Amino acid sequence: MAATITATLHSCVLYMVAVMLVLSLQGAPAGATDVITATQPLSGQQKLVSQGGKFALGFYQPGGGPQAKWYIAIWYNKVPKVTPVWIANREMPISDPASSVLTIWTDGNLVLLNKSRSIVWSSNTTITAGASNTTVVAVLLNTGNLVLAYASNTSNMIWQSFDHPTDTQLPGMKFGRNKVTGVSDRQVSWRNHTDPSPGIFSIVMDPNIEAQYLFIWNNSWPYFTPGKFNPQTGAFSGIPAMTAISQPHSIYSYDYVNNDKEEYFLLTIKDDNIFLRTVIDPSGQQKGMVWLEQKQDWMLYFAQPSLCSVYSSCGAFSWCAMDSVPMCSCLRGFSARSPTEWKSGNYTGGCTRNVALPCSLSSGSSMPSMSRRHEEDRFYIIKNVRLPDGSETVQAASKSDCEVACLNNCSCLAYSYNGTCSFWHIDLMNLQQDPDNKGDSIFIRLPASEIPRTKSTRGRTIGVVIVVSALTLGVCLMAVSRLVRRRRRIQGLHNIGVNLIAFRYKDLQLITKNFSDKLGGGSFGSVFKGVLQDGTAVAIKKLEGVHQGEKQFRAEMSTIGKIHHVNLIRLLGFCSEREHRLLVYEYMPHGSLDGCLFKTSSDDVLPWNMRYQIAIGIAKGLTYLHDKCRDCIIHCDIKPQNILLDASFAPKVSDFGLAKLLGRDFSRVMTTMRGTIGYLAPEWISGTAITAKADVFSYGMMLFEIISRRRNVEFGKQHMDKFFPILVAEKIQEGDVKAVLDVDMRGDANLEELKRACMVACWCVQEDESSRPNMGAVVQMLEGLLQINMPPVPRYLQVLAESADQSAIQSWTELSPSS
Ligand SMILES: *[C@@H]1O[C@H](CO)[C@@H](O)[C@H](O)[C@H]1NC(C)=O
Ligand SMILES: *[C@@H]1O[C@H](CO)[C@@H](O)[C@H](O)[C@H]1NC(C)=O
Ligand SMILES: *[C@@H]1O[C@H](CO)[C@@H](O)[C@H](O)[C@H]1NC(C)=O
Ligand SMILES: *[C@@H]1O[C@H](CO)[C@@H](O)[C@H](O)[C@H]1NC(C)=O
Ligand SMILES: *[C@@H]1O[C@H](CO)[C@@H](O)[C@H](O)[C@H]1NC(C)=O
Ligand SMILES: *[C@@H]1O[C@H](CO)[C@@H](O)[C@H](O)[C@H]1NC(C)=O
Ligand SMILES: *[C@@H]1O[C@H](CO)[C@@H](O)[C@H](O)[C@H]1NC(C)=O
Ligand SMILES: *[C@@H]1O[C@H](CO)[C@@H](O)[C@H](O)[C@H]1NC(C)=O
Ligand SMILES: *[C@@H]1O[C@H](CO)[C@@H](O)[C@H](O)[C@H]1NC(C)=O
């Protein structure tokens, strides 16, 4: 923002003189035209404005600064925060717009000429018959497309900027591949946020697989693909997000067209007044953004892939874990190359050795003997990683041969052995936990001084290097705790002393009468009722989409099985057999809070004191999960469907630990299938690290529902003029909380408690995580032990709710699966 203002001021100053000159020379201010012709070129501060006024084209200077680098750009004419969507001369900036012109060349091409009248940039299209500086014009269309066409008929197009995108896809722009020429469209990121020259990340259609595009690093490494697009479902195989987004009521649709000549993706908006774009960002993520008039800012509505999946986002010799804080950590024996940049969150510089490898120091005349070198370097293992790119295969008969071969070559930095021996001679990039837990291991070379000798003579395996210290900081790190646990030797359940029953699948089939009595279903599987031989009723969750190996699954079970709290559902056992993964829980006769709140008749609603005790109980259960158990657990999916009620209506939080169990699959489903307005905290959408405060947000959203018995996701369907949380925030300030109570309770509530509940809910749904209380504080506030200040109106929700476009909200609410 500051940079934009500076740039604008800067350009104002620079142009004071130039503008006057242009104006006086032309005798009249350049009216808002949308065409360039040979006799009407563009120069200085002049700009084109599309008919309809949505886009403008002119000279643009990003970032300001002393070095004046100017570009021909197209930006949103009505968006105060100058947002370029296309740049012509990104590789060839000019220094002085006043003396440069954008005009039609003698051959009919659109050209940018600098002070010395040299062509700096050209549309450079093959000359078409009849094209010349008298017959061709350039027109800026209201879609943001700059087209070169015959003046006699501007539909007769010679060239268009939509065929030559920079980093942005706009509605109406094809992104695809010409099957005749084999040329694929490519969008290339800016180098950084102030330098539009081509950066290191790009997206391009996959030349080999139809309906799929690739994310590429440095023109060479493909690092991500959302998968193949399925036109039937409107989804990419790897990313269900688009499914939801292209629902009929959505503000835009995403389509795929495939014919003999070409295949392409096309973004279409339903309403021309919506400003929507996707961009491949200098961070390597593709981001979808929509302009919110109310907030006067762009709002991110999707980002992919996660930063850990972006090639080299953590630089060399470091490790990436999306759920950890910070996201990147140096491997053991390495430290940040530039600690200041590292601290500021720029990890691309990577890590460097604390102690150089002895052999690299002594390379030259006085080479130590081979045998000494063996003594000097050692290896430590990192398990379950996605191996870095760029390995070389080496002949070796066994793992130890492989190790010796690596030791004998000083440029070998790491090796891996799976039957094949692989070496790495180049900086190790992109080490991260393997999402599929396939269990590749890599051995990292360090000088002996960096690895103390272990008792075992052969085994040099030292545990995974991870910021364990972060755990002691009290930060909740799902991925880290998983890894740390994996390091412990996995043992049989009995040895850990967990009182869990390992069921056989066929026994579960028997006690559920072959899964015939379905209690409910959720995002991660269906729940069935069963009765054990002793008559105990149980609820059995059949997990779907768990690709975890048996050992890993058992290890997770042993953790979850150790968690006991009166407000958390008790895990009794599990089944892990072949592809089957099931969890066996105690049975809750009153079902879910969702049922008790929403599926009852209006004269049979839960009374206030019960609702209040339920709210406190849930908060206590979450406090325990967040703070009190050994490995901190973020629930990640707090909603009324996941709160169960026992015989005396005491709440029990269920499905905790699933986030851990499902790992990456879970967060993928969470971030992509759900809307923001239901229960999900904004950090799910923005792709930043998830902390326990995400649960606090969801808890707050649920508390609104407990108070009002109105579903958040039904906003818009109930003809409410205000989104409920906003209404609550306003009523608190007006001192009229009674107005927000469930109407069917007919005012029968403890007003002091009601006020407290409303205030707590408002604090919980603040956009800024640090403004939200932790669950322990929530308990204390509800119990009246902690005073509550007046909460501000939750700004994030307000922006969503008051967004100029009502349909946008509806589409977001529709992302939330109906129960
Ligand atoms: C158009 O091109 C001709 C040469 O083909 C040139 O003589 C003339 O000056 C050009 N006109 C303009 C307005 O640039
Ligand atoms: C104009 O561009 C040409 C070719 O890129 C270059 O050689 C020349 O120095 C530039 N002139 C000015 C004044 O920038
Ligand atoms: C125009 O394109 C040709 C090849 O298609 C290329 O060699 C030339 O450098 C381009 N010229 C400009 C000014 O971009
Ligand atoms: C203008 O050009 C388009 C595309 O080439 C063509 O379909 C259309 O018939 C032309 N219109 C006129 C009036 O010549
Ligand atoms: C962006 O990159 C340019 C050089 O490519 C550099 O001069 C500038 O400092 C960078 N800006 C930021 C914010 O890193
Ligand atoms: C990108 O690739 C080029 C060779 O194609 C190489 O010279 C350059 O160093 C690479 N950039 C980085 C940052 O590795
Ligand atoms: C991050 O740091 C690297 C050097 O370590 C630098 O080249 C790059 O410009 C920085 N990126 C940003 C966005 O500041
Ligand atoms: C070490 O490996 C590199 C890359 O494979 C190779 O070029 C080099 O010759 C090897 N050095 C020795 C001493 O084997
Ligand atoms: C072993 O690793 C290599 C290189 O990473 C890979 O190409 C190969 O498929 C792996 N083999 C097995 C049996 O996993």
PDB file of N, CA, C and O and ligand atoms in Angstrom, residues 119-125, ligand 3:
ATOM      1  N   ILE A 119      12.798   0.557 -31.488  1.00  0.00           N
ATOM      2  CA  ILE A 119      11.711  -0.303 -31.016  1.00  0.00           C
ATOM      3  C   ILE A 119      12.175  -1.033 -29.761  1.00  0.00           C
ATOM      4  O   ILE A 119      13.128  -1.806 -29.789  1.00  0.00           O
ATOM      5  N   VAL A 120      11.510  -0.756 -28.636  1.00  0.00           N
ATOM      6  CA  VAL A 120      11.835  -1.414 -27.375  1.00  0.00           C
ATOM      7  C   VAL A 120      10.999  -2.685 -27.229  1.00  0.00           C
ATOM      8  O   VAL A 120      11.430  -3.689 -26.696  1.00  0.00           O
ATOM      9  N   TRP A 121       9.785  -2.596 -27.693  1.00  0.00           N
ATOM     10  CA  TRP A 121       8.874  -3.735 -27.614  1.00  0.00           C
ATOM     11  C   TRP A 121       7.969  -3.693 -28.830  1.00  0.00           C
ATOM     12  O   TRP A 121       7.651  -2.605 -29.341  1.00  0.00           O
ATOM     13  N   SER A 122       7.553  -4.878 -29.293  1.00  0.00           N
ATOM     14  CA  SER A 122       6.669  -4.928 -30.449  1.00  0.00           C
ATOM     15  C   SER A 122       5.671  -6.058 -30.271  1.00  0.00           C
ATOM     16  O   SER A 122       5.997  -7.075 -29.651  1.00  0.00           O
ATOM     17  N   SER A 123       4.481  -5.875 -30.815  1.00  0.00           N
ATOM     18  CA  SER A 123       3.527  -6.993 -30.809  1.00  0.00           C
ATOM     19  C   SER A 123       4.091  -8.101 -31.699  1.00  0.00           C
ATOM     20  O   SER A 123       3.738  -9.268 -31.530  1.00  0.00           O
ATOM     21  N   ASN A 124       4.984  -7.719 -32.620  1.00  0.00           N
ATOM     22  CA  ASN A 124       5.836  -8.684 -33.330  1.00  0.00           C
ATOM     23  C   ASN A 124       5.048  -9.841 -33.938  1.00  0.00           C
ATOM     24  O   ASN A 124       5.438 -10.986 -33.837  1.00  0.00           O
ATOM     25  N   THR A 125       3.948  -9.493 -34.586  1.00  0.00           N
ATOM     26  CA  THR A 125       3.181 -10.569 -35.204  1.00  0.00           C
ATOM     27  C   THR A 125       3.503 -10.595 -36.699  1.00  0.00           C
ATOM     28  O   THR A 125       3.961  -9.595 -37.251  1.00  0.00           O
TER      29      THR A 125
HETATM   30  C1  LIG B   3      10.118 -10.894 -32.996  1.00  0.00           C
HETATM   31  O1  LIG B   3      10.033 -12.316 -33.119  1.00  0.00           O
HETATM   32  C2  LIG B   3      11.189 -12.921 -33.655  1.00  0.00           C
HETATM   33  C3  LIG B   3      10.940 -14.408 -33.778  1.00  0.00           C
HETATM   34  O2  LIG B   3       9.603 -14.694 -33.850  1.00  0.00           O
HETATM   35  C4  LIG B   3      12.364 -12.647 -32.735  1.00  0.00           C
HETATM   36  O3  LIG B   3      13.536 -13.206 -33.292  1.00  0.00           O
HETATM   37  C5  LIG B   3      12.550 -11.147 -32.559  1.00  0.00           C
HETATM   38  O4  LIG B   3      13.569 -10.883 -31.636  1.00  0.00           O
HETATM   39  C6  LIG B   3      11.272 -10.517 -32.078  1.00  0.00           C
HETATM   40  N1  LIG B   3      11.432  -9.073 -32.050  1.00  0.00           N
HETATM   41  C7  LIG B   3      11.002  -8.328 -31.023  1.00  0.00           C
HETATM   42  C8  LIG B   3      11.233  -6.845 -31.183  1.00  0.00           C
HETATM   43  O5  LIG B   3      10.447  -8.770 -30.040  1.00  0.00           O
END
